[in-house]
Amino acid sequence: MADEALSAGAAARRLGVAVTTLRTWHQRYGLGPSRHESGHHRRYTADDMDRLQVMQRLTAQGVAPAEAAAWALAQPARASAPEPQPAPAPAPDQQSTVRGLTRAAMRLDAQAMRDILGTAIRERGVMAAWTDVMTPALIAVGDRYEATLRFVEVEHLLSRTVTEALAAVQHATGSPRILLAAADEEQHTLPLEALAAALAQGGVPTRLFGARVPSQALLDAIARTGPAAVVLWSQRPATGDPGQLARVRDAPHPPLLIAAAGPGWPEGDLPTGITRLTGLTEAVQLLASL
Ligand code: B12
């Protein structure tokens, strides 16, 4: 199709995607048609189609659309490079695991998800399974929801299955000195569950309180259990009120370490005495060393 330029409808048919998907890719990621013919809508050239094919392949594999689009836009044009290099992609083993998990989630196949997650945790350990397999699948599903406002059921079943897989990791024995909680009204807990499972695998017990812990309940739990460390997770700015952290710090017997984790906390300074955690590995290392 050297000189052929396709309408949006023809391009969508050739790729097997909806025209609305092409429009979204155009508006959000700049993957639009580039040939202009007077009196006509713009048309998709061979180079445009190459880029769309990369976008389609990577998103089908579970790569987040923004990242897939970056690879697609980085494709060399045919004229300047007669043999375009295929877009580099994550390592095949990890890539196919993420693809398998994302596809199983899309078809609501909980058993297949359980099998994939169980194997990933067994073979890679919790930390790599979370970072290399669960996180990309969750982000892909979240992006799909954001782009379409559909597949909430997929997000729920995937979350539930991730929770089950992480909870199946054997608990560490001993008296827990680490308290893990989500901020008030915060329903996102999976990263905390990954943290609890990773610490358990390293023999460190924790108390995981889970979602939506009101400030006063958190203070009561601290007073009753006297933890050495408290990690408070906020996923969304709506729940990242730093006042919650300051109240823990000002408790009569504050923990040695008070950590704010998650993208919901404000980017600038947090109240004095609060440690910010930005990744699972860092969090495990710090907490295990206490
Ligand atoms: C699963 C999920 C849910 C599940 C949560 C289930 C559970 N038990 O946790 C359910 C269905 C409940 C849910 C609900 C909602 N969700 Co939701 N959800 C997600 C999803 C798909 C994954 C969340 C997750 O676990 N992320 C963890 C990892 C995968 O992502 P991350 O936090 O960006 O990771 C970074 C860091 O946090 C760090 N990191 C990763 N792991 C760890 C671990 C530790 C210990 C540390 C320190 C750091 C760390 O590394 C990453 C790179 O920087 C995200 C999509 C996404 N992109 O995250 C949406 C997402 C977070 N949800 C979103 C929204 C809007 C909602 C709802 C408001 C939807 C609604 N309209 O009702 C509600 C929230 C209600 C509430 N009061 O909280 C938005 C948030 C947008 C925003 N910034 O405000 C997102 C981003 C989806 C989207 N693209 O629109 N959600």
Short mmCIF file of N, CA and C in Angstrom, two decimals, residues 119-214:
data_model
loop_
_atom_site.label_atom_id
_atom_site.label_comp_id
_atom_site.label_asym_id
_atom_site.label_seq_id
_atom_site.Cartn_x
_atom_site.Cartn_y
_atom_site.Cartn_z
N THR A 119 1.81 -18.94 39.91
CA THR A 119 3.09 -19.32 39.30
C THR A 119 4.08 -18.15 39.40
N ALA A 120 3.60 -16.94 39.12
CA ALA A 120 4.51 -15.77 39.15
C ALA A 120 5.10 -15.60 40.54
N ILE A 121 4.28 -15.73 41.58
CA ILE A 121 4.79 -15.56 42.94
C ILE A 121 5.76 -16.69 43.29
N ARG A 122 5.40 -17.92 42.90
CA ARG A 122 6.27 -19.06 43.20
C ARG A 122 7.62 -18.92 42.50
N GLU A 123 7.57 -18.56 41.23
CA GLU A 123 8.82 -18.57 40.45
C GLU A 123 9.65 -17.30 40.63
N ARG A 124 9.01 -16.17 40.87
CA ARG A 124 9.76 -14.90 40.91
C ARG A 124 9.89 -14.33 42.31
N GLY A 125 9.03 -14.77 43.23
CA GLY A 125 8.96 -14.11 44.53
C GLY A 125 7.96 -12.98 44.46
N VAL A 126 7.50 -12.51 45.63
CA VAL A 126 6.44 -11.50 45.67
C VAL A 126 6.87 -10.20 45.00
N MET A 127 8.10 -9.75 45.31
CA MET A 127 8.47 -8.41 44.84
C MET A 127 8.49 -8.34 43.31
N ALA A 128 9.16 -9.33 42.66
CA ALA A 128 9.21 -9.29 41.19
C ALA A 128 7.84 -9.58 40.60
N ALA A 129 7.07 -10.46 41.24
CA ALA A 129 5.73 -10.76 40.70
C ALA A 129 4.87 -9.50 40.73
N TRP A 130 4.99 -8.72 41.81
CA TRP A 130 4.21 -7.48 41.91
C TRP A 130 4.67 -6.46 40.86
N THR A 131 5.99 -6.25 40.83
CA THR A 131 6.51 -5.18 39.97
C THR A 131 6.42 -5.53 38.48
N ASP A 132 6.75 -6.79 38.13
CA ASP A 132 6.87 -7.13 36.70
C ASP A 132 5.58 -7.69 36.11
N VAL A 133 4.71 -8.23 36.95
CA VAL A 133 3.52 -8.90 36.39
C VAL A 133 2.22 -8.19 36.82
N MET A 134 2.04 -8.02 38.15
CA MET A 134 0.75 -7.48 38.60
C MET A 134 0.61 -5.99 38.25
N THR A 135 1.67 -5.22 38.54
CA THR A 135 1.59 -3.77 38.28
C THR A 135 1.27 -3.46 36.81
N PRO A 136 2.01 -4.04 35.83
CA PRO A 136 1.66 -3.69 34.44
C PRO A 136 0.23 -4.09 34.07
N ALA A 137 -0.23 -5.23 34.59
CA ALA A 137 -1.60 -5.66 34.24
C ALA A 137 -2.62 -4.70 34.87
N LEU A 138 -2.38 -4.29 36.13
CA LEU A 138 -3.31 -3.36 36.79
C LEU A 138 -3.33 -2.02 36.06
N ILE A 139 -2.15 -1.54 35.68
CA ILE A 139 -2.08 -0.25 34.99
C ILE A 139 -2.79 -0.34 33.63
N ALA A 140 -2.57 -1.47 32.93
CA ALA A 140 -3.23 -1.64 31.62
C ALA A 140 -4.75 -1.63 31.78
N VAL A 141 -5.23 -2.34 32.79
CA VAL A 141 -6.68 -2.40 32.99
C VAL A 141 -7.22 -1.02 33.42
N GLY A 142 -6.45 -0.32 34.27
CA GLY A 142 -6.84 1.03 34.69
C GLY A 142 -6.89 1.97 33.50
N ASP A 143 -5.90 1.87 32.61
CA ASP A 143 -5.87 2.73 31.42
C ASP A 143 -7.06 2.43 30.51
N ARG A 144 -7.38 1.13 30.39
CA ARG A 144 -8.50 0.75 29.53
C ARG A 144 -9.80 1.34 30.08
N TYR A 145 -9.93 1.32 31.41
CA TYR A 145 -11.12 1.91 32.02
C TYR A 145 -11.16 3.41 31.73
N GLU A 146 -10.00 4.05 31.92
CA GLU A 146 -9.96 5.50 31.74
C GLU A 146 -10.31 5.89 30.30
N ALA A 147 -9.83 5.08 29.33
CA ALA A 147 -10.07 5.41 27.92
C ALA A 147 -11.50 5.12 27.49
N THR A 148 -12.16 4.16 28.14
CA THR A 148 -13.47 3.71 27.63
C THR A 148 -14.61 3.89 28.62
N LEU A 149 -14.23 4.12 29.92
CA LEU A 149 -15.21 4.11 31.01
C LEU A 149 -15.98 2.79 31.04
N ARG A 150 -15.30 1.71 30.63
CA ARG A 150 -15.89 0.36 30.70
C ARG A 150 -14.91 -0.55 31.43
N PHE A 151 -15.29 -1.79 31.62
CA PHE A 151 -14.45 -2.84 32.19
C PHE A 151 -14.20 -2.67 33.69
N VAL A 152 -15.14 -2.00 34.38
CA VAL A 152 -15.02 -1.92 35.85
C VAL A 152 -15.01 -3.32 36.44
N GLU A 153 -15.83 -4.22 35.83
CA GLU A 153 -15.91 -5.60 36.34
C GLU A 153 -14.56 -6.30 36.19
N VAL A 154 -13.83 -5.97 35.13
CA VAL A 154 -12.51 -6.57 34.91
C VAL A 154 -11.56 -6.10 36.02
N GLU A 155 -11.61 -4.81 36.30
CA GLU A 155 -10.74 -4.22 37.35
C GLU A 155 -11.04 -4.87 38.71
N HIS A 156 -12.32 -5.07 38.99
CA HIS A 156 -12.69 -5.65 40.28
C HIS A 156 -12.22 -7.10 40.39
N LEU A 157 -12.43 -7.89 39.34
CA LEU A 157 -12.05 -9.30 39.43
C LEU A 157 -10.53 -9.45 39.47
N LEU A 158 -9.83 -8.64 38.69
CA LEU A 158 -8.36 -8.71 38.73
C LEU A 158 -7.87 -8.33 40.13
N SER A 159 -8.43 -7.24 40.69
CA SER A 159 -8.02 -6.81 42.04
C SER A 159 -8.25 -7.93 43.05
N ARG A 160 -9.44 -8.50 42.96
CA ARG A 160 -9.81 -9.55 43.91
C ARG A 160 -8.83 -10.73 43.82
N THR A 161 -8.46 -11.08 42.59
CA THR A 161 -7.59 -12.24 42.39
C THR A 161 -6.16 -11.92 42.85
N VAL A 162 -5.72 -10.68 42.63
CA VAL A 162 -4.40 -10.27 43.14
C VAL A 162 -4.40 -10.35 44.67
N THR A 163 -5.49 -9.85 45.28
CA THR A 163 -5.61 -9.91 46.74
C THR A 163 -5.47 -11.36 47.23
N GLU A 164 -6.21 -12.26 46.59
CA GLU A 164 -6.17 -13.68 47.00
C GLU A 164 -4.75 -14.23 46.87
N ALA A 165 -4.11 -13.93 45.77
CA ALA A 165 -2.77 -14.50 45.52
C ALA A 165 -1.77 -13.97 46.55
N LEU A 166 -1.87 -12.69 46.87
CA LEU A 166 -0.93 -12.12 47.85
C LEU A 166 -1.23 -12.64 49.26
N ALA A 167 -2.54 -12.82 49.55
CA ALA A 167 -2.91 -13.30 50.88
C ALA A 167 -2.52 -14.76 51.08
N ALA A 168 -2.30 -15.48 49.97
CA ALA A 168 -1.94 -16.90 50.08
C ALA A 168 -0.47 -17.08 50.50
N VAL A 169 0.30 -16.01 50.46
CA VAL A 169 1.71 -16.12 50.90
C VAL A 169 1.71 -16.38 52.40
N GLN A 170 2.50 -17.35 52.81
CA GLN A 170 2.45 -17.75 54.22
C GLN A 170 2.83 -16.59 55.16
N HIS A 171 2.03 -16.42 56.22
CA HIS A 171 2.29 -15.34 57.17
C HIS A 171 3.57 -15.61 57.95
N ALA A 172 4.26 -14.52 58.32
CA ALA A 172 5.45 -14.70 59.16
C ALA A 172 4.98 -14.77 60.62
N THR A 173 5.66 -15.57 61.41
CA THR A 173 5.25 -15.70 62.81
C THR A 173 5.92 -14.61 63.64
N GLY A 174 5.43 -14.43 64.86
CA GLY A 174 6.03 -13.43 65.75
C GLY A 174 5.08 -12.27 65.93
N SER A 175 5.46 -11.36 66.82
CA SER A 175 4.60 -10.24 67.14
C SER A 175 4.87 -9.09 66.15
N PRO A 176 3.85 -8.67 65.41
CA PRO A 176 4.09 -7.64 64.38
C PRO A 176 4.45 -6.28 64.99
N ARG A 177 5.47 -5.63 64.42
CA ARG A 177 5.84 -4.29 64.88
C ARG A 177 5.63 -3.26 63.77
N ILE A 178 5.01 -3.74 62.68
CA ILE A 178 4.77 -2.84 61.55
C ILE A 178 3.27 -2.79 61.27
N LEU A 179 2.75 -1.57 61.17
CA LEU A 179 1.31 -1.39 60.93
C LEU A 179 1.13 -0.80 59.52
N LEU A 180 0.31 -1.45 58.72
CA LEU A 180 0.07 -0.98 57.35
C LEU A 180 -1.40 -0.62 57.21
N ALA A 181 -1.68 0.59 56.74
CA ALA A 181 -3.08 1.01 56.61
C ALA A 181 -3.25 1.93 55.42
N ALA A 182 -4.46 1.89 54.84
CA ALA A 182 -4.80 2.87 53.81
C ALA A 182 -5.36 4.11 54.49
N ALA A 183 -5.15 5.25 53.89
CA ALA A 183 -5.63 6.52 54.44
C ALA A 183 -7.16 6.51 54.54
N ASP A 184 -7.67 7.46 55.28
CA ASP A 184 -9.13 7.58 55.43
C ASP A 184 -9.79 7.69 54.05
N GLU A 185 -10.83 6.91 53.82
CA GLU A 185 -11.60 6.88 52.57
C GLU A 185 -10.84 6.32 51.38
N GLU A 186 -9.64 5.79 51.59
CA GLU A 186 -8.86 5.24 50.48
C GLU A 186 -9.17 3.76 50.29
N GLN A 187 -9.68 3.45 49.10
CA GLN A 187 -10.05 2.05 48.84
C GLN A 187 -8.95 1.24 48.17
N HIS A 188 -7.93 1.92 47.66
CA HIS A 188 -6.85 1.20 46.98
C HIS A 188 -5.88 0.63 48.02
N THR A 189 -5.71 -0.67 48.01
CA THR A 189 -4.88 -1.31 49.04
C THR A 189 -3.85 -2.29 48.47
N LEU A 190 -3.94 -2.59 47.18
CA LEU A 190 -3.11 -3.68 46.64
C LEU A 190 -1.61 -3.46 46.88
N PRO A 191 -1.07 -2.24 46.72
CA PRO A 191 0.37 -2.08 46.98
C PRO A 191 0.73 -2.40 48.43
N LEU A 192 -0.18 -2.09 49.37
CA LEU A 192 0.07 -2.43 50.78
C LEU A 192 0.02 -3.94 50.97
N GLU A 193 -0.90 -4.58 50.25
CA GLU A 193 -0.99 -6.05 50.34
C GLU A 193 0.28 -6.68 49.78
N ALA A 194 0.82 -6.09 48.72
CA ALA A 194 2.09 -6.58 48.15
C ALA A 194 3.21 -6.39 49.16
N LEU A 195 3.18 -5.25 49.84
CA LEU A 195 4.22 -4.97 50.84
C LEU A 195 4.14 -5.98 51.98
N ALA A 196 2.92 -6.24 52.46
CA ALA A 196 2.75 -7.21 53.56
C ALA A 196 3.23 -8.59 53.12
N ALA A 197 2.89 -8.99 51.89
CA ALA A 197 3.29 -10.32 51.41
C ALA A 197 4.81 -10.41 51.22
N ALA A 198 5.41 -9.32 50.70
CA ALA A 198 6.86 -9.34 50.49
C ALA A 198 7.59 -9.42 51.83
N LEU A 199 7.10 -8.67 52.81
CA LEU A 199 7.72 -8.72 54.15
C LEU A 199 7.53 -10.12 54.76
N ALA A 200 6.33 -10.69 54.58
CA ALA A 200 6.08 -12.03 55.12
C ALA A 200 7.06 -13.02 54.52
N GLN A 201 7.29 -12.89 53.22
CA GLN A 201 8.22 -13.80 52.57
C GLN A 201 9.64 -13.66 53.13
N GLY A 202 9.94 -12.46 53.62
CA GLY A 202 11.25 -12.23 54.25
C GLY A 202 11.22 -12.52 55.75
N GLY A 203 10.11 -13.08 56.24
CA GLY A 203 10.03 -13.47 57.65
C GLY A 203 9.62 -12.33 58.58
N VAL A 204 9.14 -11.21 58.01
CA VAL A 204 8.77 -10.06 58.84
C VAL A 204 7.24 -9.98 58.96
N PRO A 205 6.68 -10.13 60.17
CA PRO A 205 5.22 -10.06 60.30
C PRO A 205 4.70 -8.62 60.31
N THR A 206 3.49 -8.43 59.85
CA THR A 206 2.89 -7.07 59.83
C THR A 206 1.44 -7.17 60.28
N ARG A 207 0.87 -6.02 60.65
CA ARG A 207 -0.59 -5.91 60.83
C ARG A 207 -1.12 -5.08 59.68
N LEU A 208 -1.91 -5.73 58.83
CA LEU A 208 -2.43 -5.03 57.65
C LEU A 208 -3.89 -4.68 57.89
N PHE A 209 -4.19 -3.38 58.00
CA PHE A 209 -5.56 -2.96 58.31
C PHE A 209 -6.42 -2.79 57.07
N GLY A 210 -5.78 -2.64 55.91
CA GLY A 210 -6.57 -2.56 54.68
C GLY A 210 -7.16 -1.19 54.42
N ALA A 211 -8.32 -1.19 53.74
CA ALA A 211 -8.87 0.05 53.16
C ALA A 211 -9.50 0.98 54.19
N ARG A 212 -9.54 2.25 53.84
CA ARG A 212 -10.36 3.28 54.50
C ARG A 212 -10.25 3.26 56.03
N VAL A 213 -9.07 3.50 56.53
CA VAL A 213 -8.91 3.51 58.00
C VAL A 213 -9.08 4.96 58.49
N PRO A 214 -10.14 5.25 59.23
CA PRO A 214 -10.34 6.63 59.71
C PRO A 214 -9.18 7.03 60.62
#
